[in-house]
Amino acid sequence: MECDGWGPANDALKFAYWLHRRGVPRENIRLCLSALEENHQLIGECGLTVELATEQNISDIVTNFLSPKLGDLLYIFWAGHGLITSERERRLLCADANKQNWQNLDLNSLLVLLGSDKFQIRNHICIIDACANYVLESKGRPTNLGGKAFLSGQPHKDSQQFVLLATREGEKAEVNSDNKTGYFSKAVREAFAKANGTFPPDMREVTEAVKQRFNSLDKKQLPTYFYSRSWDGDIEKSHFNPFNIPHNIQQSQAREFVGRDEQIEQLRQLLQANDIVAITDMTEKGGVGKTELAIQYSWQFLEDYPGGCCWLNPQGINIRKQLLDFAILYIPNFTIPYELSRANRLNYCWRNWQRNQVLLVFDDVKDWMQIQAYLPPRGSQFKVLITTRQNTGLIYPSLKLGALSPDGALKLLTTLLGKDWVERELEFAKKLCDFVGCIPIGIYQIAAQYREQTKGSC
């Protein structure tokens, strides 16, 4: 599917040709292009049935043509305009969008539909070469975009999705105007070519190849993917790092990160103003999402720390060893003189780290004395982020994390139990959130218990 410009049209056509060469019948390929004049010659030469990439046409293809089809695997390729709404939803702009009517597709609702019992094809690979710029009302873009949101059914137990996105939130998908192709689309095609004819190609290998390609490009664009399997939720998220910034950030365990946008921004401001900041637990009971907030912050602002992001576990092996191992592994030409004492090895590490801003994350600190000897010098290039349940004895600026707002808790429960169920059982859903005090871990636990008790009937 494609919605604007000669370059995206070229990319869509090349992807369609690739599918056909791999044995996909022409009648199984639905190709939508914009009606721009420069596309007319391409449309005439392609030999495939071409439709306009309007919101109505694409919606009809998804809901009326594809939904009842039986098959093993569905590919969706999109090259064109995209954006992020004020609610942080990815939208794909259609060919009939204009400044008065921003015709668009809600990507998340499309993915939910694909994984529901209203869709018969269980496995999906979605490749999205589109910008993810934030909506700015000052530039003439409405805050409430409307657009096509797909209605879904009950989730399939055995659905698998692999979604490869050209950008993180807020980023622009760069286009090579000279070659009339998106840098991301070209990198994906090159990765397909390296698959040596294997069909379907291993998408993790494809994504790794795309990562390596972007390592060589000077583009502030970070391809990212997520892979989900089954409603019970094995979900894997990865943010690839074309800037080659060293890090050992933990992978997110959240199905969807909701209700903490304000806290992410507060944390960013605190770390800009202070060398050491703590995320504390207002409840002192755990489960409010301190570690997840640190993970999300570290990923979202990784490029602000070109000297690296070092994740440390005070409950694991010796912290000094964790720091030195990270430096030896990730800092070019870093070696520790053998004759140095153990105490001076850490000082040597601070003095010989890359001369760029660094983020150190001490996760789940149970005793302040655990980390005091391993804090870097004040006023250096190091920023320190601490997660802890403790509120007593705290001498650092802190972000006190508590329960989600009622709306945030309900949104998380909707993610876990489905929009249809929450809308049908709204009052009961609110009571469930209230019962666990709107604490994230409590919502996860009670949702899992409810699914088990109802054996999927919800």
JSON list of N, CA and C in Angstrom, two decimals, residues 146-194:
[
{"chain": "A", "resi": 146, "resn": "GLY", "atom": "N", "xyz": [-9.68, 12.03, 13.77]},
{"chain": "A", "resi": 146, "resn": "GLY", "atom": "CA", "xyz": [-10.70, 11.14, 13.23]},
{"chain": "A", "resi": 146, "resn": "GLY", "atom": "C", "xyz": [-10.02, 9.98, 12.51]},
{"chain": "A", "resi": 147, "resn": "GLY", "atom": "N", "xyz": [-10.47, 9.67, 11.30]},
{"chain": "A", "resi": 147, "resn": "GLY", "atom": "CA", "xyz": [-9.83, 8.61, 10.53]},
{"chain": "A", "resi": 147, "resn": "GLY", "atom": "C", "xyz": [-10.47, 7.26, 10.76]},
{"chain": "A", "resi": 148, "resn": "LYS", "atom": "N", "xyz": [-9.96, 6.26, 10.04]},
{"chain": "A", "resi": 148, "resn": "LYS", "atom": "CA", "xyz": [-10.53, 4.93, 10.07]},
{"chain": "A", "resi": 148, "resn": "LYS", "atom": "C", "xyz": [-9.95, 4.11, 11.21]},
{"chain": "A", "resi": 149, "resn": "ALA", "atom": "N", "xyz": [-10.80, 3.78, 12.19]},
{"chain": "A", "resi": 149, "resn": "ALA", "atom": "CA", "xyz": [-10.43, 2.85, 13.25]},
{"chain": "A", "resi": 149, "resn": "ALA", "atom": "C", "xyz": [-11.15, 1.54, 13.00]},
{"chain": "A", "resi": 150, "resn": "PHE", "atom": "N", "xyz": [-10.42, 0.45, 12.90]},
{"chain": "A", "resi": 150, "resn": "PHE", "atom": "CA", "xyz": [-10.99, -0.84, 12.57]},
{"chain": "A", "resi": 150, "resn": "PHE", "atom": "C", "xyz": [-11.59, -1.50, 13.80]},
{"chain": "A", "resi": 151, "resn": "LEU", "atom": "N", "xyz": [-12.73, -2.12, 13.63]},
{"chain": "A", "resi": 151, "resn": "LEU", "atom": "CA", "xyz": [-13.38, -2.84, 14.72]},
{"chain": "A", "resi": 151, "resn": "LEU", "atom": "C", "xyz": [-12.89, -4.28, 14.76]},
{"chain": "A", "resi": 152, "resn": "SER", "atom": "N", "xyz": [-12.55, -4.76, 15.94]},
{"chain": "A", "resi": 152, "resn": "SER", "atom": "CA", "xyz": [-12.01, -6.11, 16.06]},
{"chain": "A", "resi": 152, "resn": "SER", "atom": "C", "xyz": [-12.95, -7.00, 16.85]},
{"chain": "A", "resi": 153, "resn": "GLY", "atom": "N", "xyz": [-12.65, -8.29, 16.88]},
{"chain": "A", "resi": 153, "resn": "GLY", "atom": "CA", "xyz": [-13.40, -9.25, 17.66]},
{"chain": "A", "resi": 153, "resn": "GLY", "atom": "C", "xyz": [-12.58, -9.76, 18.83]},
{"chain": "A", "resi": 154, "resn": "GLN", "atom": "N", "xyz": [-12.85, -10.98, 19.24]},
{"chain": "A", "resi": 154, "resn": "GLN", "atom": "CA", "xyz": [-12.08, -11.60, 20.31]},
{"chain": "A", "resi": 154, "resn": "GLN", "atom": "C", "xyz": [-10.69, -11.96, 19.78]},
{"chain": "A", "resi": 155, "resn": "PRO", "atom": "N", "xyz": [-9.68, -11.89, 20.62]},
{"chain": "A", "resi": 155, "resn": "PRO", "atom": "CA", "xyz": [-8.32, -12.18, 20.15]},
{"chain": "A", "resi": 155, "resn": "PRO", "atom": "C", "xyz": [-8.12, -13.66, 19.83]},
{"chain": "A", "resi": 156, "resn": "HIS", "atom": "N", "xyz": [-7.35, -13.91, 18.77]},
{"chain": "A", "resi": 156, "resn": "HIS", "atom": "CA", "xyz": [-6.94, -15.28, 18.45]},
{"chain": "A", "resi": 156, "resn": "HIS", "atom": "C", "xyz": [-5.88, -15.74, 19.45]},
{"chain": "A", "resi": 157, "resn": "LYS", "atom": "N", "xyz": [-5.93, -17.00, 19.82]},
{"chain": "A", "resi": 157, "resn": "LYS", "atom": "CA", "xyz": [-4.93, -17.54, 20.73]},
{"chain": "A", "resi": 157, "resn": "LYS", "atom": "C", "xyz": [-3.59, -17.79, 20.05]},
{"chain": "A", "resi": 158, "resn": "ASP", "atom": "N", "xyz": [-3.61, -18.01, 18.73]},
{"chain": "A", "resi": 158, "resn": "ASP", "atom": "CA", "xyz": [-2.38, -18.41, 18.04]},
{"chain": "A", "resi": 158, "resn": "ASP", "atom": "C", "xyz": [-1.96, -17.43, 16.96]},
{"chain": "A", "resi": 159, "resn": "SER", "atom": "N", "xyz": [-2.36, -16.17, 17.10]},
{"chain": "A", "resi": 159, "resn": "SER", "atom": "CA", "xyz": [-1.97, -15.17, 16.12]},
{"chain": "A", "resi": 159, "resn": "SER", "atom": "C", "xyz": [-0.54, -14.71, 16.36]},
{"chain": "A", "resi": 160, "resn": "GLN", "atom": "N", "xyz": [0.20, -14.47, 15.27]},
{"chain": "A", "resi": 160, "resn": "GLN", "atom": "CA", "xyz": [1.56, -13.94, 15.37]},
{"chain": "A", "resi": 160, "resn": "GLN", "atom": "C", "xyz": [1.68, -12.71, 14.47]},
{"chain": "A", "resi": 161, "resn": "GLN", "atom": "N", "xyz": [2.33, -11.68, 14.99]},
{"chain": "A", "resi": 161, "resn": "GLN", "atom": "CA", "xyz": [2.56, -10.46, 14.22]},
{"chain": "A", "resi": 161, "resn": "GLN", "atom": "C", "xyz": [4.01, -10.04, 14.36]},
{"chain": "A", "resi": 162, "resn": "PHE", "atom": "N", "xyz": [4.58, -9.65, 13.24]},
{"chain": "A", "resi": 162, "resn": "PHE", "atom": "CA", "xyz": [5.90, -9.03, 13.26]},
{"chain": "A", "resi": 162, "resn": "PHE", "atom": "C", "xyz": [5.74, -7.69, 12.56]},
{"chain": "A", "resi": 163, "resn": "VAL", "atom": "N", "xyz": [5.97, -6.62, 13.29]},
{"chain": "A", "resi": 163, "resn": "VAL", "atom": "CA", "xyz": [5.78, -5.27, 12.75]},
{"chain": "A", "resi": 163, "resn": "VAL", "atom": "C", "xyz": [7.12, -4.55, 12.75]},
{"chain": "A", "resi": 164, "resn": "LEU", "atom": "N", "xyz": [7.55, -4.14, 11.58]},
{"chain": "A", "resi": 164, "resn": "LEU", "atom": "CA", "xyz": [8.83, -3.45, 11.43]},
{"chain": "A", "resi": 164, "resn": "LEU", "atom": "C", "xyz": [8.54, -2.02, 10.99]},
{"chain": "A", "resi": 165, "resn": "LEU", "atom": "N", "xyz": [8.94, -1.08, 11.82]},
{"chain": "A", "resi": 165, "resn": "LEU", "atom": "CA", "xyz": [8.64, 0.34, 11.61]},
{"chain": "A", "resi": 165, "resn": "LEU", "atom": "C", "xyz": [9.91, 1.10, 11.24]},
{"chain": "A", "resi": 166, "resn": "ALA", "atom": "N", "xyz": [9.76, 2.07, 10.36]},
{"chain": "A", "resi": 166, "resn": "ALA", "atom": "CA", "xyz": [10.92, 2.84, 9.91]},
{"chain": "A", "resi": 166, "resn": "ALA", "atom": "C", "xyz": [11.42, 3.80, 10.97]},
{"chain": "A", "resi": 167, "resn": "THR", "atom": "N", "xyz": [10.57, 4.17, 11.92]},
{"chain": "A", "resi": 167, "resn": "THR", "atom": "CA", "xyz": [10.92, 5.25, 12.84]},
{"chain": "A", "resi": 167, "resn": "THR", "atom": "C", "xyz": [10.42, 4.96, 14.24]},
{"chain": "A", "resi": 168, "resn": "ARG", "atom": "N", "xyz": [11.07, 5.62, 15.19]},
{"chain": "A", "resi": 168, "resn": "ARG", "atom": "CA", "xyz": [10.51, 5.74, 16.53]},
{"chain": "A", "resi": 168, "resn": "ARG", "atom": "C", "xyz": [9.49, 6.87, 16.52]},
{"chain": "A", "resi": 169, "resn": "GLU", "atom": "N", "xyz": [8.77, 7.03, 17.64]},
{"chain": "A", "resi": 169, "resn": "GLU", "atom": "CA", "xyz": [7.84, 8.14, 17.76]},
{"chain": "A", "resi": 169, "resn": "GLU", "atom": "C", "xyz": [8.58, 9.47, 17.63]},
{"chain": "A", "resi": 170, "resn": "GLY", "atom": "N", "xyz": [7.98, 10.38, 16.86]},
{"chain": "A", "resi": 170, "resn": "GLY", "atom": "CA", "xyz": [8.53, 11.73, 16.72]},
{"chain": "A", "resi": 170, "resn": "GLY", "atom": "C", "xyz": [9.54, 11.88, 15.61]},
{"chain": "A", "resi": 171, "resn": "GLU", "atom": "N", "xyz": [9.88, 10.81, 14.91]},
{"chain": "A", "resi": 171, "resn": "GLU", "atom": "CA", "xyz": [10.94, 10.87, 13.90]},
{"chain": "A", "resi": 171, "resn": "GLU", "atom": "C", "xyz": [10.38, 10.90, 12.48]},
{"chain": "A", "resi": 172, "resn": "LYS", "atom": "N", "xyz": [11.20, 11.38, 11.57]},
{"chain": "A", "resi": 172, "resn": "LYS", "atom": "CA", "xyz": [10.85, 11.45, 10.15]},
{"chain": "A", "resi": 172, "resn": "LYS", "atom": "C", "xyz": [11.52, 10.32, 9.40]},
{"chain": "A", "resi": 173, "resn": "ALA", "atom": "N", "xyz": [10.78, 9.66, 8.51]},
{"chain": "A", "resi": 173, "resn": "ALA", "atom": "CA", "xyz": [11.35, 8.62, 7.66]},
{"chain": "A", "resi": 173, "resn": "ALA", "atom": "C", "xyz": [11.99, 9.29, 6.44]},
{"chain": "A", "resi": 174, "resn": "GLU", "atom": "N", "xyz": [13.30, 9.21, 6.37]},
{"chain": "A", "resi": 174, "resn": "GLU", "atom": "CA", "xyz": [14.03, 9.92, 5.32]},
{"chain": "A", "resi": 174, "resn": "GLU", "atom": "C", "xyz": [13.88, 9.23, 3.97]},
{"chain": "A", "resi": 175, "resn": "VAL", "atom": "N", "xyz": [13.86, 10.07, 2.91]},
{"chain": "A", "resi": 175, "resn": "VAL", "atom": "CA", "xyz": [13.72, 9.59, 1.54]},
{"chain": "A", "resi": 175, "resn": "VAL", "atom": "C", "xyz": [14.93, 10.02, 0.73]},
{"chain": "A", "resi": 176, "resn": "ASN", "atom": "N", "xyz": [15.46, 9.11, -0.07]},
{"chain": "A", "resi": 176, "resn": "ASN", "atom": "CA", "xyz": [16.54, 9.42, -1.00]},
{"chain": "A", "resi": 176, "resn": "ASN", "atom": "C", "xyz": [15.91, 9.92, -2.28]},
{"chain": "A", "resi": 177, "resn": "SER", "atom": "N", "xyz": [15.87, 11.25, -2.44]},
{"chain": "A", "resi": 177, "resn": "SER", "atom": "CA", "xyz": [15.18, 11.84, -3.60]},
{"chain": "A", "resi": 177, "resn": "SER", "atom": "C", "xyz": [15.86, 11.48, -4.91]},
{"chain": "A", "resi": 178, "resn": "ASP", "atom": "N", "xyz": [17.18, 11.38, -4.90]},
{"chain": "A", "resi": 178, "resn": "ASP", "atom": "CA", "xyz": [17.90, 11.07, -6.14]},
{"chain": "A", "resi": 178, "resn": "ASP", "atom": "C", "xyz": [17.54, 9.69, -6.66]},
{"chain": "A", "resi": 179, "resn": "ASN", "atom": "N", "xyz": [17.44, 8.72, -5.77]},
{"chain": "A", "resi": 179, "resn": "ASN", "atom": "CA", "xyz": [17.14, 7.35, -6.17]},
{"chain": "A", "resi": 179, "resn": "ASN", "atom": "C", "xyz": [15.66, 7.01, -6.07]},
{"chain": "A", "resi": 180, "resn": "LYS", "atom": "N", "xyz": [14.86, 7.98, -5.66]},
{"chain": "A", "resi": 180, "resn": "LYS", "atom": "CA", "xyz": [13.41, 7.81, -5.56]},
{"chain": "A", "resi": 180, "resn": "LYS", "atom": "C", "xyz": [13.03, 6.59, -4.73]},
{"chain": "A", "resi": 181, "resn": "THR", "atom": "N", "xyz": [13.57, 6.54, -3.52]},
{"chain": "A", "resi": 181, "resn": "THR", "atom": "CA", "xyz": [13.27, 5.43, -2.61]},
{"chain": "A", "resi": 181, "resn": "THR", "atom": "C", "xyz": [13.45, 5.88, -1.18]},
{"chain": "A", "resi": 182, "resn": "GLY", "atom": "N", "xyz": [12.72, 5.27, -0.26]},
{"chain": "A", "resi": 182, "resn": "GLY", "atom": "CA", "xyz": [12.96, 5.51, 1.15]},
{"chain": "A", "resi": 182, "resn": "GLY", "atom": "C", "xyz": [14.20, 4.75, 1.60]},
{"chain": "A", "resi": 183, "resn": "TYR", "atom": "N", "xyz": [15.01, 5.36, 2.45]},
{"chain": "A", "resi": 183, "resn": "TYR", "atom": "CA", "xyz": [16.21, 4.67, 2.94]},
{"chain": "A", "resi": 183, "resn": "TYR", "atom": "C", "xyz": [15.82, 3.36, 3.64]},
{"chain": "A", "resi": 184, "resn": "PHE", "atom": "N", "xyz": [14.74, 3.41, 4.38]},
{"chain": "A", "resi": 184, "resn": "PHE", "atom": "CA", "xyz": [14.28, 2.22, 5.10]},
{"chain": "A", "resi": 184, "resn": "PHE", "atom": "C", "xyz": [13.82, 1.14, 4.13]},
{"chain": "A", "resi": 185, "resn": "SER", "atom": "N", "xyz": [12.99, 1.52, 3.16]},
{"chain": "A", "resi": 185, "resn": "SER", "atom": "CA", "xyz": [12.49, 0.54, 2.19]},
{"chain": "A", "resi": 185, "resn": "SER", "atom": "C", "xyz": [13.64, -0.12, 1.43]},
{"chain": "A", "resi": 186, "resn": "LYS", "atom": "N", "xyz": [14.62, 0.69, 1.05]},
{"chain": "A", "resi": 186, "resn": "LYS", "atom": "CA", "xyz": [15.78, 0.14, 0.34]},
{"chain": "A", "resi": 186, "resn": "LYS", "atom": "C", "xyz": [16.54, -0.85, 1.22]},
{"chain": "A", "resi": 187, "resn": "ALA", "atom": "N", "xyz": [16.71, -0.49, 2.51]},
{"chain": "A", "resi": 187, "resn": "ALA", "atom": "CA", "xyz": [17.42, -1.39, 3.43]},
{"chain": "A", "resi": 187, "resn": "ALA", "atom": "C", "xyz": [16.66, -2.71, 3.60]},
{"chain": "A", "resi": 188, "resn": "VAL", "atom": "N", "xyz": [15.33, -2.65, 3.63]},
{"chain": "A", "resi": 188, "resn": "VAL", "atom": "CA", "xyz": [14.53, -3.88, 3.74]},
{"chain": "A", "resi": 188, "resn": "VAL", "atom": "C", "xyz": [14.70, -4.73, 2.50]},
{"chain": "A", "resi": 189, "resn": "ARG", "atom": "N", "xyz": [14.67, -4.11, 1.31]},
{"chain": "A", "resi": 189, "resn": "ARG", "atom": "CA", "xyz": [14.84, -4.87, 0.06]},
{"chain": "A", "resi": 189, "resn": "ARG", "atom": "C", "xyz": [16.22, -5.53, 0.02]},
{"chain": "A", "resi": 190, "resn": "GLU", "atom": "N", "xyz": [17.23, -4.80, 0.45]},
{"chain": "A", "resi": 190, "resn": "GLU", "atom": "CA", "xyz": [18.58, -5.38, 0.48]},
{"chain": "A", "resi": 190, "resn": "GLU", "atom": "C", "xyz": [18.62, -6.58, 1.43]},
{"chain": "A", "resi": 191, "resn": "ALA", "atom": "N", "xyz": [17.93, -6.46, 2.55]},
{"chain": "A", "resi": 191, "resn": "ALA", "atom": "CA", "xyz": [17.91, -7.57, 3.51]},
{"chain": "A", "resi": 191, "resn": "ALA", "atom": "C", "xyz": [17.17, -8.78, 2.94]},
{"chain": "A", "resi": 192, "resn": "PHE", "atom": "N", "xyz": [16.09, -8.52, 2.22]},
{"chain": "A", "resi": 192, "resn": "PHE", "atom": "CA", "xyz": [15.38, -9.61, 1.56]},
{"chain": "A", "resi": 192, "resn": "PHE", "atom": "C", "xyz": [16.30, -10.32, 0.56]},
{"chain": "A", "resi": 193, "resn": "ALA", "atom": "N", "xyz": [17.07, -9.52, -0.19]},
{"chain": "A", "resi": 193, "resn": "ALA", "atom": "CA", "xyz": [17.96, -10.10, -1.20]},
{"chain": "A", "resi": 193, "resn": "ALA", "atom": "C", "xyz": [19.01, -11.00, -0.55]},
{"chain": "A", "resi": 194, "resn": "LYS", "atom": "N", "xyz": [19.44, -10.66, 0.67]},
{"chain": "A", "resi": 194, "resn": "LYS", "atom": "CA", "xyz": [20.45, -11.45, 1.37]},
{"chain": "A", "resi": 194, "resn": "LYS", "atom": "C", "xyz": [19.88, -12.73, 1.95]}
]
